[in-house]
PDB file of C-alpha atoms in Angstrom:
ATOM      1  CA  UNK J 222      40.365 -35.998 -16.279  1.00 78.00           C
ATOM      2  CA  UNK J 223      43.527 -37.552 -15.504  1.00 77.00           C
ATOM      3  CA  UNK J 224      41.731 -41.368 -15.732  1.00 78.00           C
ATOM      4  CA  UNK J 225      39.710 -40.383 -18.466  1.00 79.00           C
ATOM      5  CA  UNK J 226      42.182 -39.517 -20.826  1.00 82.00           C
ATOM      6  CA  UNK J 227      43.942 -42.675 -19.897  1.00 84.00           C
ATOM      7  CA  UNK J 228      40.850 -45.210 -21.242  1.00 91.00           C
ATOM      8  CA  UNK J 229      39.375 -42.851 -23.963  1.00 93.00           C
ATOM      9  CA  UNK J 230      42.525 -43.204 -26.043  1.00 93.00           C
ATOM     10  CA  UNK J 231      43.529 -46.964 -25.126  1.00 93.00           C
ATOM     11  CA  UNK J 232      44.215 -48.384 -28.423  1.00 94.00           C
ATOM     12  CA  UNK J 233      41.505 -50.768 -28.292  1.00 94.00           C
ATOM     13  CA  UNK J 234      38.752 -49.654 -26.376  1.00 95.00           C
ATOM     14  CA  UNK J 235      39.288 -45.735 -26.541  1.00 95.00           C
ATOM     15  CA  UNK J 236      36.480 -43.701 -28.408  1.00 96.00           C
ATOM     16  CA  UNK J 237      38.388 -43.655 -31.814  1.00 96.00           C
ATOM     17  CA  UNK J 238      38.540 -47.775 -31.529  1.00 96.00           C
ATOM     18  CA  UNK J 239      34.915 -48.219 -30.994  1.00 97.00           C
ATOM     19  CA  UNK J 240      34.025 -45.220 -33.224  1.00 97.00           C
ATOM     20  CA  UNK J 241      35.427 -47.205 -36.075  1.00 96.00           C
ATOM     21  CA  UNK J 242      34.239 -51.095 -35.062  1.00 96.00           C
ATOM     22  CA  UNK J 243      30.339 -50.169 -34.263  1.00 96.00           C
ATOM     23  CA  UNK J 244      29.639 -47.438 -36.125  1.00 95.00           C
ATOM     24  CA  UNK J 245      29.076 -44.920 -33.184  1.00 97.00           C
ATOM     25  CA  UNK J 246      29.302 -41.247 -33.187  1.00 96.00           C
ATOM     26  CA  UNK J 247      31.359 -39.258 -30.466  1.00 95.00           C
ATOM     27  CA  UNK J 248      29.057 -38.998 -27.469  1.00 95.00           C
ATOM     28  CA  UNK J 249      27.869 -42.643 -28.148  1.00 96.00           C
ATOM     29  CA  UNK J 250      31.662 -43.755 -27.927  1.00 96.00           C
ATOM     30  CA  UNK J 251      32.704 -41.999 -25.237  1.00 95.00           C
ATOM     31  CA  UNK J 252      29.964 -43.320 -23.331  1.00 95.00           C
ATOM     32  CA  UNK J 253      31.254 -46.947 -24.505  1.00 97.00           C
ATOM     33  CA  UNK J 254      34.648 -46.340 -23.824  1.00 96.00           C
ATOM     34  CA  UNK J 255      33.784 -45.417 -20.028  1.00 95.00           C
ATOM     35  CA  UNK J 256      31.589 -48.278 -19.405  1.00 96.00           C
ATOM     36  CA  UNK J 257      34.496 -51.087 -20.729  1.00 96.00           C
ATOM     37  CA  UNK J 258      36.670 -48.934 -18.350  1.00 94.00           C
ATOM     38  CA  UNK J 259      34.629 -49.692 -15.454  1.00 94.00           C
ATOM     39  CA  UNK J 260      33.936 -53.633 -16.305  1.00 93.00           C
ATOM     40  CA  UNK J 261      37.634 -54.139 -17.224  1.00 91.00           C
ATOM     41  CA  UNK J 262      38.467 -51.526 -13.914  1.00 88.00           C
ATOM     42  CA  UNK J 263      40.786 -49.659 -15.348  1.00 86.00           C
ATOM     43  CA  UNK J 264      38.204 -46.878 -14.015  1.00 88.00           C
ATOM     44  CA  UNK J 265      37.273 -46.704 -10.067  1.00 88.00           C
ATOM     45  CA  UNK J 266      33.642 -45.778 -11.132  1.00 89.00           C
ATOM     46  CA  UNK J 267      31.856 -48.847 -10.566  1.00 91.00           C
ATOM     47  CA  UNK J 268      28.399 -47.496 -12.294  1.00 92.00           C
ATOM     48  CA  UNK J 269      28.065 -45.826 -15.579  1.00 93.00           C
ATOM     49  CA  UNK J 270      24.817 -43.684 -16.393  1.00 93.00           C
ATOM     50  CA  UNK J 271      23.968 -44.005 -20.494  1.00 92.00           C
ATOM     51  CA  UNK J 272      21.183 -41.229 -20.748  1.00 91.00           C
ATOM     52  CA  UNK J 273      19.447 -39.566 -24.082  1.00 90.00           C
ATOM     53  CA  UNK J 274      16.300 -39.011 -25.677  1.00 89.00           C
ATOM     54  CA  UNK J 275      14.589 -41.091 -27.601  1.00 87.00           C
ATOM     55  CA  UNK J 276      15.881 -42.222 -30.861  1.00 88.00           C
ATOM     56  CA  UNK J 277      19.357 -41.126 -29.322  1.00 91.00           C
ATOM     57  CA  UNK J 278      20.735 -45.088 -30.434  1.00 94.00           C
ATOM     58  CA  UNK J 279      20.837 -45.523 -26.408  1.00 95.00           C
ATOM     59  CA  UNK J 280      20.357 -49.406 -27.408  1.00 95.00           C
ATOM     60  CA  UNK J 281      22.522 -49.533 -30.447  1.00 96.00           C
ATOM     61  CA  UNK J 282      25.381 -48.305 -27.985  1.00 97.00           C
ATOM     62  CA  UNK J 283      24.267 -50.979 -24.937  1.00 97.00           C
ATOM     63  CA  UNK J 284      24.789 -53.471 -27.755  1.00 98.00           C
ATOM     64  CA  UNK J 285      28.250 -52.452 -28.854  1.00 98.00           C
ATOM     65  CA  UNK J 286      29.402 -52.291 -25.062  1.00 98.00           C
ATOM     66  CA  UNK J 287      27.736 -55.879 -24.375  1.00 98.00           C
ATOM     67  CA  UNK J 288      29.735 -57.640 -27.113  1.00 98.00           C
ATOM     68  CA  UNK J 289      33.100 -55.666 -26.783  1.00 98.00           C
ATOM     69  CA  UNK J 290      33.190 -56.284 -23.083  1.00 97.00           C
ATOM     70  CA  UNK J 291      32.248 -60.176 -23.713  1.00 97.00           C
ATOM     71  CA  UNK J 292      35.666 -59.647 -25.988  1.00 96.00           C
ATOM     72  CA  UNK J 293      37.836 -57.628 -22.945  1.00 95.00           C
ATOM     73  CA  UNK J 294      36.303 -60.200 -20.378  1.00 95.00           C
ATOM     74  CA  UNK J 295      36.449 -63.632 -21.983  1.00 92.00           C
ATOM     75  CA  UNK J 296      40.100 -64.013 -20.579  1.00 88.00           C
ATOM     76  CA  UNK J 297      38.634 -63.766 -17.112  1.00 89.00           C
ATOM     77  CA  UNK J 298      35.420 -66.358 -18.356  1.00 90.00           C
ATOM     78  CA  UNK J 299      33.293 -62.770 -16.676  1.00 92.00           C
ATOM     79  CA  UNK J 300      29.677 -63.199 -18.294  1.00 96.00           C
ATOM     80  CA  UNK J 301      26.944 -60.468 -18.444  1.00 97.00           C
ATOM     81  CA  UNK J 302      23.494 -60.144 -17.394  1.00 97.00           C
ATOM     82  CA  UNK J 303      21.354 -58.098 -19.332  1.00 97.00           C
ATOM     83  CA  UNK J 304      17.852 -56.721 -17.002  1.00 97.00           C
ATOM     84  CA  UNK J 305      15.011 -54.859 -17.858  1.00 96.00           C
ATOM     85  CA  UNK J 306      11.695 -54.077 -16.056  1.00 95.00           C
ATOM     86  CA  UNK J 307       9.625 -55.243 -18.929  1.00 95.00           C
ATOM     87  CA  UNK J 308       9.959 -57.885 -21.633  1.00 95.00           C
ATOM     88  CA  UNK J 309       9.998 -56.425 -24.590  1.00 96.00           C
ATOM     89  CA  UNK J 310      13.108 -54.007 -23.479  1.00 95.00           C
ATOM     90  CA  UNK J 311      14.970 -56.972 -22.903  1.00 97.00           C
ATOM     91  CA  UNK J 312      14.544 -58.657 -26.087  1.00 97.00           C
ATOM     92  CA  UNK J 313      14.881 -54.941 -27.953  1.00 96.00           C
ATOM     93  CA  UNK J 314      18.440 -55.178 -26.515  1.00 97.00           C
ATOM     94  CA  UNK J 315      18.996 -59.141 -27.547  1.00 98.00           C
ATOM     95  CA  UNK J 316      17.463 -58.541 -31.069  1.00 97.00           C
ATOM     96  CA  UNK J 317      20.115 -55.487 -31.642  1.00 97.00           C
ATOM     97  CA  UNK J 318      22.650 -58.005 -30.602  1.00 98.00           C
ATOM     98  CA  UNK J 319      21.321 -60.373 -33.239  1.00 97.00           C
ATOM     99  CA  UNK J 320      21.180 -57.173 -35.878  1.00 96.00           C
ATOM    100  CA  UNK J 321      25.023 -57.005 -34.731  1.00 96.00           C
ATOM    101  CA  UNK J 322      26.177 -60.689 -35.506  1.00 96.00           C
ATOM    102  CA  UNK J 323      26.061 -61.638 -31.661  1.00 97.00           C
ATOM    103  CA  UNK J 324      24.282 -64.973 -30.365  1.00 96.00           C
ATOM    104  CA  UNK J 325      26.228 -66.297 -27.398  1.00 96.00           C
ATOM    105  CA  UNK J 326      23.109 -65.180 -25.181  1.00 96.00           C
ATOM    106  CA  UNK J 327      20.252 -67.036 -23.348  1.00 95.00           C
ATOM    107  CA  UNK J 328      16.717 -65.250 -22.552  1.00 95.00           C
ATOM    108  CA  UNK J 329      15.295 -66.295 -19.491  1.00 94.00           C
ATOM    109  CA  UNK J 330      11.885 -66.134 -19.012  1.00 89.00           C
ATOM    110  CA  UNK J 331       7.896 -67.247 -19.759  1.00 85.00           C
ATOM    111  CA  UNK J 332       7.229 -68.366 -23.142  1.00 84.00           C
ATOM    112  CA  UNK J 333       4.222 -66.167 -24.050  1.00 82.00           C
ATOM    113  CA  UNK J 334       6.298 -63.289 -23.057  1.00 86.00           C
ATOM    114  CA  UNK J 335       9.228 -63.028 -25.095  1.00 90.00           C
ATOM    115  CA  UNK J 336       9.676 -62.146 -28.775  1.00 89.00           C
ATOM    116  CA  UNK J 337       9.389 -64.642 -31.002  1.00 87.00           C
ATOM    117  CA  UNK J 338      12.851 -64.177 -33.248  1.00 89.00           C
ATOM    118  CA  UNK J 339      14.229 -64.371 -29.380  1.00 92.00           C
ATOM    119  CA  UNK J 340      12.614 -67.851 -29.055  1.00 88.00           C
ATOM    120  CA  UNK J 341      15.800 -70.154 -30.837  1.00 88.00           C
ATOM    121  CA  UNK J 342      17.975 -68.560 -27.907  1.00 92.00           C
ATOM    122  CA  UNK J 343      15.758 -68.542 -24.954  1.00 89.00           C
ATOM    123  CA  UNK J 344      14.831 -70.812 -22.109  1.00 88.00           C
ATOM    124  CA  UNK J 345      11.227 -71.219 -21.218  1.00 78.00           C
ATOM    125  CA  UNK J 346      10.486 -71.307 -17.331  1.00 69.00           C
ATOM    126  CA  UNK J 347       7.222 -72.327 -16.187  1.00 58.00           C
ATOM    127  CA  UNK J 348       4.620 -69.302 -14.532  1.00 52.00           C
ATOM    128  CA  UNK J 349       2.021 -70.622 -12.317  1.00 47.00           C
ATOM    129  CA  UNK J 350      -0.019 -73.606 -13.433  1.00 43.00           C
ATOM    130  CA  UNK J 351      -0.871 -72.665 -17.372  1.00 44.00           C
ATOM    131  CA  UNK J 352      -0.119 -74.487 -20.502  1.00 50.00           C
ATOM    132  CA  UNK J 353       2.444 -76.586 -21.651  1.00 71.00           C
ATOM    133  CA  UNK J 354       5.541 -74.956 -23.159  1.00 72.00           C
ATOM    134  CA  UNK J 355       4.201 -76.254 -26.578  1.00 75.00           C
ATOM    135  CA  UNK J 356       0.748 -75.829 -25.698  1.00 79.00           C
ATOM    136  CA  UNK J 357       1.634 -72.565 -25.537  1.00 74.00           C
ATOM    137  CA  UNK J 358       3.716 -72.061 -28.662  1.00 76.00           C
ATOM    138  CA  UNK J 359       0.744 -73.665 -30.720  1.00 78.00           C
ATOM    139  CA  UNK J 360      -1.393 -70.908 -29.463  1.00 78.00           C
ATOM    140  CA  UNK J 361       1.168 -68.169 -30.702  1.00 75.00           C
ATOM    141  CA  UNK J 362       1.374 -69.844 -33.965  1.00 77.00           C
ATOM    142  CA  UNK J 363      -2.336 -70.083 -34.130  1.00 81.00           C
ATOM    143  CA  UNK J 364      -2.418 -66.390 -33.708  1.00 81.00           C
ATOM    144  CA  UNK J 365       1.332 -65.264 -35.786  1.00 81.00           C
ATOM    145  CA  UNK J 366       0.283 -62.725 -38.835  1.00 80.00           C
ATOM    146  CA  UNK J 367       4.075 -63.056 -40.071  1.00 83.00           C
ATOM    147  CA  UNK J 368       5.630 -65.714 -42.272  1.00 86.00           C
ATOM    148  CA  UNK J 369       8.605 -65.377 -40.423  1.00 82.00           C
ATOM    149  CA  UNK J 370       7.037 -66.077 -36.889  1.00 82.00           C
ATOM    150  CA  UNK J 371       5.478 -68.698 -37.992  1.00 84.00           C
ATOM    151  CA  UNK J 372       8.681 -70.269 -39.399  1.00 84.00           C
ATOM    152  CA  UNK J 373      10.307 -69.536 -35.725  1.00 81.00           C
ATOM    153  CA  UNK J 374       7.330 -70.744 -33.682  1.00 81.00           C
ATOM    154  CA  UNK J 375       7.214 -74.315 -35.663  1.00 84.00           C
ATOM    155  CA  UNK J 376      11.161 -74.290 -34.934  1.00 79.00           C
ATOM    156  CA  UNK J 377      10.477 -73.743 -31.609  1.00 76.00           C
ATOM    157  CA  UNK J 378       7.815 -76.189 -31.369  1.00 80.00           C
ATOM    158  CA  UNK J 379       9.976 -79.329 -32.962  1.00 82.00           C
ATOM    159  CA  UNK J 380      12.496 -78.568 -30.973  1.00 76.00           C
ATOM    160  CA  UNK J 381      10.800 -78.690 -27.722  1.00 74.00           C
ATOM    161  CA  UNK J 382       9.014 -81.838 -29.088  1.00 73.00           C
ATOM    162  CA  UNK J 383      13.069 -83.420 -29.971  1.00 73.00           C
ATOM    163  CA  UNK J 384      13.528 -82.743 -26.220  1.00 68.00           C
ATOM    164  CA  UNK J 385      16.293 -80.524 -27.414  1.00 67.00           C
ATOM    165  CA  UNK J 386      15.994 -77.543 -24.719  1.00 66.00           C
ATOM    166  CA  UNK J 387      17.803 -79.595 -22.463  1.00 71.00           C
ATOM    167  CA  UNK J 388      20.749 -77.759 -24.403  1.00 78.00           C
ATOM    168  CA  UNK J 389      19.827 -74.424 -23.621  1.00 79.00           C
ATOM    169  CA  UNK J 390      20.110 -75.385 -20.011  1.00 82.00           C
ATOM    170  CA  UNK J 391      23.342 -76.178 -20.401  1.00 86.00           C
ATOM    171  CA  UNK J 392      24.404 -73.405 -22.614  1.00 88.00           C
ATOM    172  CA  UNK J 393      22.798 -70.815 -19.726  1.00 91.00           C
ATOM    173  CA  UNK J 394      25.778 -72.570 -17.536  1.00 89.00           C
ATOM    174  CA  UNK J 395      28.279 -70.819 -20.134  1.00 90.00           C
ATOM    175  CA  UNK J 396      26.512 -68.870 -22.193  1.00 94.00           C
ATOM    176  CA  UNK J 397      28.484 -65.140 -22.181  1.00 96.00           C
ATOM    177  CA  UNK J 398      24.990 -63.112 -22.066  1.00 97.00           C
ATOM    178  CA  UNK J 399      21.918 -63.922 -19.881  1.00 97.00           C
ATOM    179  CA  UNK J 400      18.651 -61.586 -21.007  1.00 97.00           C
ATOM    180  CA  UNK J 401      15.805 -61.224 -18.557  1.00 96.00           C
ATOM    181  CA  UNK J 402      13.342 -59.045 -16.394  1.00 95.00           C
ATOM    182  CA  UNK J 403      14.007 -57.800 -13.413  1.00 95.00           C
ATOM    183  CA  UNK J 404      11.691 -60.091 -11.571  1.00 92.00           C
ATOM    184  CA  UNK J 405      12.295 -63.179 -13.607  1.00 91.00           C
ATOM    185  CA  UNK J 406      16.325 -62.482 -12.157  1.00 91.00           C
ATOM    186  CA  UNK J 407      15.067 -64.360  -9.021  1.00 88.00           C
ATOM    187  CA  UNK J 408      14.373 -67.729 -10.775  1.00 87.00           C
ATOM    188  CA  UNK J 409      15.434 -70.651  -9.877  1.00 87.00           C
ATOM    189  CA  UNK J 410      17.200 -70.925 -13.188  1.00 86.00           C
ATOM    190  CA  UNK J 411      19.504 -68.267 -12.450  1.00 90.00           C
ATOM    191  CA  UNK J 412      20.133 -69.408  -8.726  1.00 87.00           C
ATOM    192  CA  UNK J 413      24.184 -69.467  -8.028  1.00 87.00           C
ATOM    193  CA  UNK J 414      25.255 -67.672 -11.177  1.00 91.00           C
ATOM    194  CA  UNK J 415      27.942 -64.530 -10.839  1.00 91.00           C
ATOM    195  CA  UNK J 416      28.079 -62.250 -13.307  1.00 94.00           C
ATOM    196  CA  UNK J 417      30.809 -59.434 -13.769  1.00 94.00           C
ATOM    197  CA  UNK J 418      28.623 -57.388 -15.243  1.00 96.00           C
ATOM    198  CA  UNK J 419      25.144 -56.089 -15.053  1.00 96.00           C
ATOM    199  CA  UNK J 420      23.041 -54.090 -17.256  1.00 97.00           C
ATOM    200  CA  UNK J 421      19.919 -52.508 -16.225  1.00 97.00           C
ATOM    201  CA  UNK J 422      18.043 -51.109 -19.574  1.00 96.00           C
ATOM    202  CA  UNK J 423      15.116 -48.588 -19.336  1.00 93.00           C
ATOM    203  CA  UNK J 424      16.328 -48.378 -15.372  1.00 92.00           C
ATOM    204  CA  UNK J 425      14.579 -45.027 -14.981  1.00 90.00           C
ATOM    205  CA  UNK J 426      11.133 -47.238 -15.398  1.00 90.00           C
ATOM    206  CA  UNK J 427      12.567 -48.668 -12.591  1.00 93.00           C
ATOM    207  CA  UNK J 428      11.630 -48.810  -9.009  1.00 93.00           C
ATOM    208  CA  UNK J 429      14.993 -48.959  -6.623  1.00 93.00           C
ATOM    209  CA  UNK J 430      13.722 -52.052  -5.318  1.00 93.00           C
ATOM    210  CA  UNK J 431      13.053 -53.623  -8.622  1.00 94.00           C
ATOM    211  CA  UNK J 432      16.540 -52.551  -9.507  1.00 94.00           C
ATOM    212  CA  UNK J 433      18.167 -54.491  -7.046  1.00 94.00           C
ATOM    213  CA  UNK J 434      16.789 -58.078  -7.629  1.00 93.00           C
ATOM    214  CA  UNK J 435      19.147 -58.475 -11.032  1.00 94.00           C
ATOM    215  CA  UNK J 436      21.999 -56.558  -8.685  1.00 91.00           C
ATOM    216  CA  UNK J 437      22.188 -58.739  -5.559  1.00 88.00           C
ATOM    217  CA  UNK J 438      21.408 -61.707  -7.668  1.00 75.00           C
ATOM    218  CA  UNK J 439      23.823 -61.333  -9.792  1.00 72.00           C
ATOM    219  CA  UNK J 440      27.131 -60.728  -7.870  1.00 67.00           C
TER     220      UNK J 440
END
């Protein structure tokens, strides 16, 4: 009680703090609030549990811990990895940060499999012996219902033709926020990286083993 009370009203990260800046209600802060504690270790817990049913705002609250602890850590240059044992709960996640204002993120991981508004901040990696990146784009545009993922996918696709994504390879050097599955954590891509933080959405569709590829990969 005695450690709680010490980070739930710190001036900047307490519950009334985040309350205010991300529009959170009180169980949604205080879950927040403990979470920077632990990444900025002013708490000894080391692992913080964010449970609730759906349409509780579970993600809306992973966002507004993922860019206020890029904020408490950027001192340190600490960096976040973002996991999830599917694709589309890892770009849920990365969209909300876009909804939020946030870019400073790379997605890792197979073209075909990752959200097309994702697409301008991702790096494609290549799965077995299938089409070319842009092969592969032309097909999703050939089959996009939306004006807007159209607009994306030809983005995508001149870009990739400008040899621009040498960029993104770069930027996934010191990006603050790298997005991908739990079995994509293993690619060669990501190979030497440390991150100070890891968060594991969805982790009860986990398996343990699963689990502990972004873990041990990441630290």
């Amino acid at each position: 009680e005695e450690e709680e009370e010490l980070y739930y009203n710190d001036p900047d990260t307490g519950v009334d703090a985040l309350r205010r800046a991300f529009t959170l209600n009180e169980d949604q802060a205080r879950a927040v609030s403990g979470a920077l504690a632990s990444a900025k270790t002013m708490s000894q817990i080391p692992i913080r549990l964010i449970h609730g049913p759906f349409g509780s705002g579970k993600t809306h609250t992973i966002a507004a811990f993922v860019i206020k602890a890029v904020s408490c850590l950027k001192a340190k240059q600490g960096r976040i990895l973002i996991s999830a044992n599917t694709n589309v709960a890892v770009d849920r996640v990365l969209t909300a940060l876009l909804d939020a204002g946030f870019n400073d993120f790379i997605r890792v991981g197979s073209v075909r499999k990752i959200d097309p508004t994702i697409l301008p901040y991702s790096l494609h990696v290549k799965t077995g012996k299938g089409k070319s990146h842009i092969k592969e784009l032309e097909a999703m545009l050939n089959e996009a219902t939306s004006s807007r993922s159209k607009t994306i996918l030809k983005q995508e696709i001149a870009t990739l033709s400008s040899g621009k994504l040498g960029m993104r390879k770069a930027l996934l050097k010191k990006c603050s926020v790298v997005g991908v599955t739990c079995t994509s954590s293993c690619n060669e891509e990501l190979q030497g990286m440390k991150f100070t933080v890891t968060v594991l959405d969805e982790c009860s569709q986990m398996t343990e083993t699963s689990s502990l590829l972004p873990i041990v990969n990441s630290h």
